Amino acid sequence: MVVTALVELLAPSRCLACRARGPMPWCAACDANVVRIGHGCQRCGGRSGRGHACWPTRAPVDATVALYDYAGPVAATIRTAKLGGAHGAWPLLGHALTERLLAAEVDVDVVTWVPTPAERARRRGYDHAALLGRAVASGLGLPGVALLHARTHLRGDVYRFRPPADLPGTRMLLVDDVLTTGQTAARAAGVLRAHGGDGIVLAVVARAGAHPLGA
Ligand SMILES: [Zn+2]
Ligand SMILES: [Zn+2]
């Protein structure tokens, strides 16, 4: 609520997807097309049910919270917030994600995020993942710490652990914008696990595929 009020002060409310003036995050027409995932499988955040494609046993993720299907207005919002300079969307998406994490009673010590390699973040003007992760940390009243450093690699971004001055605990919430194949999130979570992370919870705004690491 505080975040929403702050954003209202800075800019008139516009739908994050179609930019029509009106309530945030989405106007009624766009909101009708937002697909909320609801409480599905705890481990992969997808719709549970027999035979659903879950994280494989070896995946270093203990639980996943996913808010929306990556489609329609949600996909449009994330694309413009990531690539189109509409960075004001991230605190709002972070707020929505926080509410869902509180409802799910996620219990962690520290919030971190899947970072964007510096060169890409410079080109875009910001690291959207850090904006999202810090918004979630502040919403949960937990420390938000940049525990990972990213660099680009031919086969996808690679992550290195950045030892913090003071690690508040080992139960970590790893925030990212979209979960697709799960490769990126699993790579980042693997680095956290290798450096003492236990009970790693992945929180994503949207989930694109039904098959974490299943591609
Ligand atoms: Zn709209
Ligand atoms: Zn599952």
PDB file of N, CA, C and O in Angstrom, residues 104-156:
ATOM      1  N   ALA A 104       1.449 -17.304   1.905  1.00  0.00           N
ATOM      2  CA  ALA A 104       1.990 -18.668   1.892  1.00  0.00           C
ATOM      3  C   ALA A 104       2.834 -18.945   3.146  1.00  0.00           C
ATOM      4  O   ALA A 104       3.352 -20.046   3.320  1.00  0.00           O
ATOM      5  N   GLU A 105       2.981 -17.923   4.007  1.00  0.00           N
ATOM      6  CA  GLU A 105       3.761 -18.036   5.248  1.00  0.00           C
ATOM      7  C   GLU A 105       5.163 -18.574   4.997  1.00  0.00           C
ATOM      8  O   GLU A 105       5.642 -19.476   5.689  1.00  0.00           O
ATOM      9  N   VAL A 106       5.802 -18.010   3.972  1.00  0.00           N
ATOM     10  CA  VAL A 106       7.174 -18.402   3.653  1.00  0.00           C
ATOM     11  C   VAL A 106       8.098 -17.898   4.756  1.00  0.00           C
ATOM     12  O   VAL A 106       8.025 -16.751   5.166  1.00  0.00           O
ATOM     13  N   ASP A 107       8.934 -18.799   5.257  1.00  0.00           N
ATOM     14  CA  ASP A 107       9.775 -18.494   6.408  1.00  0.00           C
ATOM     15  C   ASP A 107      11.245 -18.542   5.990  1.00  0.00           C
ATOM     16  O   ASP A 107      11.803 -19.629   5.814  1.00  0.00           O
ATOM     17  N   VAL A 108      11.851 -17.380   5.782  1.00  0.00           N
ATOM     18  CA  VAL A 108      13.260 -17.317   5.364  1.00  0.00           C
ATOM     19  C   VAL A 108      13.984 -16.246   6.179  1.00  0.00           C
ATOM     20  O   VAL A 108      13.355 -15.446   6.873  1.00  0.00           O
ATOM     21  N   ASP A 109      15.326 -16.244   6.070  1.00  0.00           N
ATOM     22  CA  ASP A 109      16.128 -15.288   6.833  1.00  0.00           C
ATOM     23  C   ASP A 109      16.575 -14.099   5.996  1.00  0.00           C
ATOM     24  O   ASP A 109      16.836 -13.025   6.514  1.00  0.00           O
ATOM     25  N   VAL A 110      16.724 -14.350   4.688  1.00  0.00           N
ATOM     26  CA  VAL A 110      17.331 -13.319   3.846  1.00  0.00           C
ATOM     27  C   VAL A 110      16.730 -13.407   2.442  1.00  0.00           C
ATOM     28  O   VAL A 110      16.346 -14.482   1.982  1.00  0.00           O
ATOM     29  N   VAL A 111      16.629 -12.252   1.799  1.00  0.00           N
ATOM     30  CA  VAL A 111      16.105 -12.194   0.427  1.00  0.00           C
ATOM     31  C   VAL A 111      17.235 -11.826  -0.516  1.00  0.00           C
ATOM     32  O   VAL A 111      17.993 -10.884  -0.251  1.00  0.00           O
ATOM     33  N   THR A 112      17.375 -12.583  -1.596  1.00  0.00           N
ATOM     34  CA  THR A 112      18.333 -12.228  -2.629  1.00  0.00           C
ATOM     35  C   THR A 112      17.661 -12.422  -3.989  1.00  0.00           C
ATOM     36  O   THR A 112      16.470 -12.736  -4.051  1.00  0.00           O
ATOM     37  N   TRP A 113      18.369 -12.212  -5.088  1.00  0.00           N
ATOM     38  CA  TRP A 113      17.737 -12.256  -6.407  1.00  0.00           C
ATOM     39  C   TRP A 113      18.714 -12.790  -7.438  1.00  0.00           C
ATOM     40  O   TRP A 113      19.915 -12.842  -7.200  1.00  0.00           O
ATOM     41  N   VAL A 114      18.167 -13.199  -8.582  1.00  0.00           N
ATOM     42  CA  VAL A 114      18.979 -13.670  -9.706  1.00  0.00           C
ATOM     43  C   VAL A 114      19.440 -12.420 -10.453  1.00  0.00           C
ATOM     44  O   VAL A 114      18.633 -11.771 -11.116  1.00  0.00           O
ATOM     45  N   PRO A 115      20.715 -12.036 -10.317  1.00  0.00           N
ATOM     46  CA  PRO A 115      21.130 -10.726 -10.827  1.00  0.00           C
ATOM     47  C   PRO A 115      21.285 -10.712 -12.350  1.00  0.00           C
ATOM     48  O   PRO A 115      21.410 -11.750 -12.993  1.00  0.00           O
ATOM     49  N   THR A 116      21.267  -9.514 -12.893  1.00  0.00           N
ATOM     50  CA  THR A 116      21.510  -9.295 -14.322  1.00  0.00           C
ATOM     51  C   THR A 116      22.998  -8.971 -14.484  1.00  0.00           C
ATOM     52  O   THR A 116      23.521  -8.179 -13.701  1.00  0.00           O
ATOM     53  N   PRO A 117      23.686  -9.565 -15.481  1.00  0.00           N
ATOM     54  CA  PRO A 117      25.085  -9.201 -15.690  1.00  0.00           C
ATOM     55  C   PRO A 117      25.228  -7.688 -15.880  1.00  0.00           C
ATOM     56  O   PRO A 117      24.366  -7.054 -16.500  1.00  0.00           O
ATOM     57  N   ALA A 118      26.316  -7.130 -15.341  1.00  0.00           N
ATOM     58  CA  ALA A 118      26.492  -5.670 -15.261  1.00  0.00           C
ATOM     59  C   ALA A 118      26.314  -4.972 -16.613  1.00  0.00           C
ATOM     60  O   ALA A 118      25.643  -3.950 -16.707  1.00  0.00           O
ATOM     61  N   GLU A 119      26.870  -5.577 -17.649  1.00  0.00           N
ATOM     62  CA  GLU A 119      26.823  -4.918 -18.963  1.00  0.00           C
ATOM     63  C   GLU A 119      25.380  -4.763 -19.446  1.00  0.00           C
ATOM     64  O   GLU A 119      24.973  -3.724 -19.961  1.00  0.00           O
ATOM     65  N   ARG A 120      24.575  -5.826 -19.251  1.00  0.00           N
ATOM     66  CA  ARG A 120      23.169  -5.793 -19.664  1.00  0.00           C
ATOM     67  C   ARG A 120      22.380  -4.805 -18.799  1.00  0.00           C
ATOM     68  O   ARG A 120      21.537  -4.066 -19.295  1.00  0.00           O
ATOM     69  N   ALA A 121      22.677  -4.782 -17.506  1.00  0.00           N
ATOM     70  CA  ALA A 121      21.982  -3.859 -16.599  1.00  0.00           C
ATOM     71  C   ALA A 121      22.304  -2.411 -16.975  1.00  0.00           C
ATOM     72  O   ALA A 121      21.424  -1.548 -16.965  1.00  0.00           O
ATOM     73  N   ARG A 122      23.561  -2.167 -17.361  1.00  0.00           N
ATOM     74  CA  ARG A 122      23.955  -0.812 -17.771  1.00  0.00           C
ATOM     75  C   ARG A 122      23.202  -0.393 -19.026  1.00  0.00           C
ATOM     76  O   ARG A 122      22.720   0.722 -19.130  1.00  0.00           O
ATOM     77  N   ARG A 123      23.081  -1.333 -19.972  1.00  0.00           N
ATOM     78  CA  ARG A 123      22.385  -1.026 -21.225  1.00  0.00           C
ATOM     79  C   ARG A 123      20.916  -0.681 -20.952  1.00  0.00           C
ATOM     80  O   ARG A 123      20.354   0.226 -21.545  1.00  0.00           O
ATOM     81  N   ARG A 124      20.308  -1.400 -20.016  1.00  0.00           N
ATOM     82  CA  ARG A 124      18.889  -1.160 -19.709  1.00  0.00           C
ATOM     83  C   ARG A 124      18.699   0.005 -18.749  1.00  0.00           C
ATOM     84  O   ARG A 124      17.608   0.518 -18.608  1.00  0.00           O
ATOM     85  N   GLY A 125      19.765   0.367 -18.066  1.00  0.00           N
ATOM     86  CA  GLY A 125      19.673   1.479 -17.121  1.00  0.00           C
ATOM     87  C   GLY A 125      19.435   1.030 -15.695  1.00  0.00           C
ATOM     88  O   GLY A 125      19.490   1.839 -14.775  1.00  0.00           O
ATOM     89  N   TYR A 126      19.147  -0.226 -15.484  1.00  0.00           N
ATOM     90  CA  TYR A 126      18.929  -0.741 -14.127  1.00  0.00           C
ATOM     91  C   TYR A 126      18.919  -2.263 -14.164  1.00  0.00           C
ATOM     92  O   TYR A 126      18.748  -2.869 -15.224  1.00  0.00           O
ATOM     93  N   ASP A 127      19.114  -2.848 -12.980  1.00  0.00           N
ATOM     94  CA  ASP A 127      18.969  -4.297 -12.852  1.00  0.00           C
ATOM     95  C   ASP A 127      17.567  -4.549 -12.294  1.00  0.00           C
ATOM     96  O   ASP A 127      17.307  -4.351 -11.102  1.00  0.00           O
ATOM     97  N   HIS A 128      16.666  -4.973 -13.180  1.00  0.00           N
ATOM     98  CA  HIS A 128      15.267  -5.146 -12.772  1.00  0.00           C
ATOM     99  C   HIS A 128      15.138  -6.154 -11.627  1.00  0.00           C
ATOM    100  O   HIS A 128      14.291  -6.010 -10.759  1.00  0.00           O
ATOM    101  N   ALA A 129      16.008  -7.168 -11.626  1.00  0.00           N
ATOM    102  CA  ALA A 129      15.917  -8.200 -10.591  1.00  0.00           C
ATOM    103  C   ALA A 129      16.236  -7.623  -9.209  1.00  0.00           C
ATOM    104  O   ALA A 129      15.618  -7.991  -8.212  1.00  0.00           O
ATOM    105  N   ALA A 130      17.197  -6.694  -9.178  1.00  0.00           N
ATOM    106  CA  ALA A 130      17.544  -6.062  -7.898  1.00  0.00           C
ATOM    107  C   ALA A 130      16.391  -5.187  -7.419  1.00  0.00           C
ATOM    108  O   ALA A 130      16.067  -5.178  -6.219  1.00  0.00           O
ATOM    109  N   LEU A 131      15.748  -4.457  -8.345  1.00  0.00           N
ATOM    110  CA  LEU A 131      14.593  -3.617  -7.960  1.00  0.00           C
ATOM    111  C   LEU A 131      13.483  -4.494  -7.386  1.00  0.00           C
ATOM    112  O   LEU A 131      12.871  -4.172  -6.369  1.00  0.00           O
ATOM    113  N   LEU A 132      13.240  -5.620  -8.060  1.00  0.00           N
ATOM    114  CA  LEU A 132      12.188  -6.540  -7.617  1.00  0.00           C
ATOM    115  C   LEU A 132      12.568  -7.177  -6.273  1.00  0.00           C
ATOM    116  O   LEU A 132      11.761  -7.207  -5.336  1.00  0.00           O
ATOM    117  N   GLY A 133      13.789  -7.667  -6.184  1.00  0.00           N
ATOM    118  CA  GLY A 133      14.247  -8.348  -4.971  1.00  0.00           C
ATOM    119  C   GLY A 133      14.238  -7.418  -3.758  1.00  0.00           C
ATOM    120  O   GLY A 133      13.790  -7.803  -2.674  1.00  0.00           O
ATOM    121  N   ARG A 134      14.698  -6.189  -3.965  1.00  0.00           N
ATOM    122  CA  ARG A 134      14.729  -5.248  -2.838  1.00  0.00           C
ATOM    123  C   ARG A 134      13.314  -4.863  -2.409  1.00  0.00           C
ATOM    124  O   ARG A 134      13.046  -4.664  -1.222  1.00  0.00           O
ATOM    125  N   ALA A 135      12.389  -4.768  -3.372  1.00  0.00           N
ATOM    126  CA  ALA A 135      10.993  -4.455  -3.028  1.00  0.00           C
ATOM    127  C   ALA A 135      10.397  -5.583  -2.187  1.00  0.00           C
ATOM    128  O   ALA A 135       9.689  -5.341  -1.204  1.00  0.00           O
ATOM    129  N   VAL A 136      10.703  -6.823  -2.551  1.00  0.00           N
ATOM    130  CA  VAL A 136      10.188  -7.968  -1.796  1.00  0.00           C
ATOM    131  C   VAL A 136      10.798  -7.987  -0.394  1.00  0.00           C
ATOM    132  O   VAL A 136      10.101  -8.191   0.604  1.00  0.00           O
ATOM    133  N   ALA A 137      12.110  -7.745  -0.307  1.00  0.00           N
ATOM    134  CA  ALA A 137      12.788  -7.743   0.995  1.00  0.00           C
ATOM    135  C   ALA A 137      12.158  -6.690   1.901  1.00  0.00           C
ATOM    136  O   ALA A 137      11.841  -6.967   3.067  1.00  0.00           O
ATOM    137  N   SER A 138      11.949  -5.499   1.370  1.00  0.00           N
ATOM    138  CA  SER A 138      11.405  -4.443   2.210  1.00  0.00           C
ATOM    139  C   SER A 138       9.960  -4.773   2.593  1.00  0.00           C
ATOM    140  O   SER A 138       9.554  -4.536   3.729  1.00  0.00           O
ATOM    141  N   GLY A 139       9.187  -5.360   1.676  1.00  0.00           N
ATOM    142  CA  GLY A 139       7.811  -5.754   1.997  1.00  0.00           C
ATOM    143  C   GLY A 139       7.753  -6.803   3.097  1.00  0.00           C
ATOM    144  O   GLY A 139       6.862  -6.796   3.936  1.00  0.00           O
ATOM    145  N   LEU A 140       8.721  -7.713   3.078  1.00  0.00           N
ATOM    146  CA  LEU A 140       8.733  -8.787   4.081  1.00  0.00           C
ATOM    147  C   LEU A 140       9.425  -8.340   5.376  1.00  0.00           C
ATOM    148  O   LEU A 140       9.419  -9.068   6.365  1.00  0.00           O
ATOM    149  N   GLY A 141      10.061  -7.156   5.338  1.00  0.00           N
ATOM    150  CA  GLY A 141      10.808  -6.684   6.505  1.00  0.00           C
ATOM    151  C   GLY A 141      12.041  -7.522   6.770  1.00  0.00           C
ATOM    152  O   GLY A 141      12.446  -7.727   7.918  1.00  0.00           O
ATOM    153  N   LEU A 142      12.662  -8.009   5.686  1.00  0.00           N
ATOM    154  CA  LEU A 142      13.859  -8.850   5.815  1.00  0.00           C
ATOM    155  C   LEU A 142      15.031  -8.188   5.099  1.00  0.00           C
ATOM    156  O   LEU A 142      14.827  -7.363   4.198  1.00  0.00           O
ATOM    157  N   PRO A 143      16.258  -8.561   5.473  1.00  0.00           N
ATOM    158  CA  PRO A 143      17.392  -7.998   4.748  1.00  0.00           C
ATOM    159  C   PRO A 143      17.410  -8.470   3.292  1.00  0.00           C
ATOM    160  O   PRO A 143      17.186  -9.647   3.018  1.00  0.00           O
ATOM    161  N   GLY A 144      17.639  -7.537   2.377  1.00  0.00           N
ATOM    162  CA  GLY A 144      17.816  -7.860   0.969  1.00  0.00           C
ATOM    163  C   GLY A 144      19.289  -7.750   0.652  1.00  0.00           C
ATOM    164  O   GLY A 144      19.868  -6.670   0.780  1.00  0.00           O
ATOM    165  N   VAL A 145      19.914  -8.858   0.310  1.00  0.00           N
ATOM    166  CA  VAL A 145      21.373  -8.882   0.135  1.00  0.00           C
ATOM    167  C   VAL A 145      21.721  -9.428  -1.243  1.00  0.00           C
ATOM    168  O   VAL A 145      21.206 -10.484  -1.644  1.00  0.00           O
ATOM    169  N   ALA A 146      22.586  -8.717  -1.976  1.00  0.00           N
ATOM    170  CA  ALA A 146      23.043  -9.196  -3.295  1.00  0.00           C
ATOM    171  C   ALA A 146      24.068 -10.303  -3.063  1.00  0.00           C
ATOM    172  O   ALA A 146      25.252 -10.034  -2.888  1.00  0.00           O
ATOM    173  N   LEU A 147      23.593 -11.543  -3.021  1.00  0.00           N
ATOM    174  CA  LEU A 147      24.496 -12.666  -2.710  1.00  0.00           C
ATOM    175  C   LEU A 147      25.144 -13.248  -3.955  1.00  0.00           C
ATOM    176  O   LEU A 147      26.058 -14.071  -3.846  1.00  0.00           O
ATOM    177  N   LEU A 148      24.641 -12.851  -5.134  1.00  0.00           N
ATOM    178  CA  LEU A 148      25.167 -13.440  -6.366  1.00  0.00           C
ATOM    179  C   LEU A 148      25.695 -12.346  -7.289  1.00  0.00           C
ATOM    180  O   LEU A 148      25.166 -11.234  -7.329  1.00  0.00           O
ATOM    181  N   HIS A 149      26.709 -12.717  -8.051  1.00  0.00           N
ATOM    182  CA  HIS A 149      27.246 -11.842  -9.093  1.00  0.00           C
ATOM    183  C   HIS A 149      27.093 -12.595 -10.402  1.00  0.00           C
ATOM    184  O   HIS A 149      27.343 -13.795 -10.466  1.00  0.00           O
ATOM    185  N   ALA A 150      26.651 -11.891 -11.459  1.00  0.00           N
ATOM    186  CA  ALA A 150      26.393 -12.575 -12.732  1.00  0.00           C
ATOM    187  C   ALA A 150      27.353 -12.109 -13.805  1.00  0.00           C
ATOM    188  O   ALA A 150      27.753 -10.949 -13.840  1.00  0.00           O
ATOM    189  N   ARG A 151      27.735 -13.050 -14.665  1.00  0.00           N
ATOM    190  CA  ARG A 151      28.393 -12.620 -15.901  1.00  0.00           C
ATOM    191  C   ARG A 151      27.865 -13.470 -17.045  1.00  0.00           C
ATOM    192  O   ARG A 151      27.379 -14.591 -16.846  1.00  0.00           O
ATOM    193  N   THR A 152      27.957 -12.877 -18.230  1.00  0.00           N
ATOM    194  CA  THR A 152      27.393 -13.577 -19.393  1.00  0.00           C
ATOM    195  C   THR A 152      28.340 -14.677 -19.826  1.00  0.00           C
ATOM    196  O   THR A 152      29.557 -14.611 -19.637  1.00  0.00           O
ATOM    197  N   HIS A 153      27.765 -15.692 -20.394  1.00  0.00           N
ATOM    198  CA  HIS A 153      28.528 -16.826 -20.883  1.00  0.00           C
ATOM    199  C   HIS A 153      27.780 -17.342 -22.106  1.00  0.00           C
ATOM    200  O   HIS A 153      26.558 -17.155 -22.212  1.00  0.00           O
ATOM    201  N   LEU A 154      28.496 -17.982 -23.012  1.00  0.00           N
ATOM    202  CA  LEU A 154      27.864 -18.489 -24.239  1.00  0.00           C
ATOM    203  C   LEU A 154      26.647 -19.352 -23.938  1.00  0.00           C
ATOM    204  O   LEU A 154      25.634 -19.287 -24.619  1.00  0.00           O
ATOM    205  N   ARG A 155      26.760 -20.155 -22.896  1.00  0.00           N
ATOM    206  CA  ARG A 155      25.659 -21.081 -22.605  1.00  0.00           C
ATOM    207  C   ARG A 155      24.705 -20.551 -21.539  1.00  0.00           C
ATOM    208  O   ARG A 155      24.075 -21.316 -20.824  1.00  0.00           O
ATOM    209  N   GLY A 156      24.649 -19.241 -21.406  1.00  0.00           N
ATOM    210  CA  GLY A 156      23.744 -18.642 -20.420  1.00  0.00           C
ATOM    211  C   GLY A 156      24.535 -17.973 -19.300  1.00  0.00           C
ATOM    212  O   GLY A 156      25.721 -18.257 -19.123  1.00  0.00           O
TER     213      GLY A 156
END
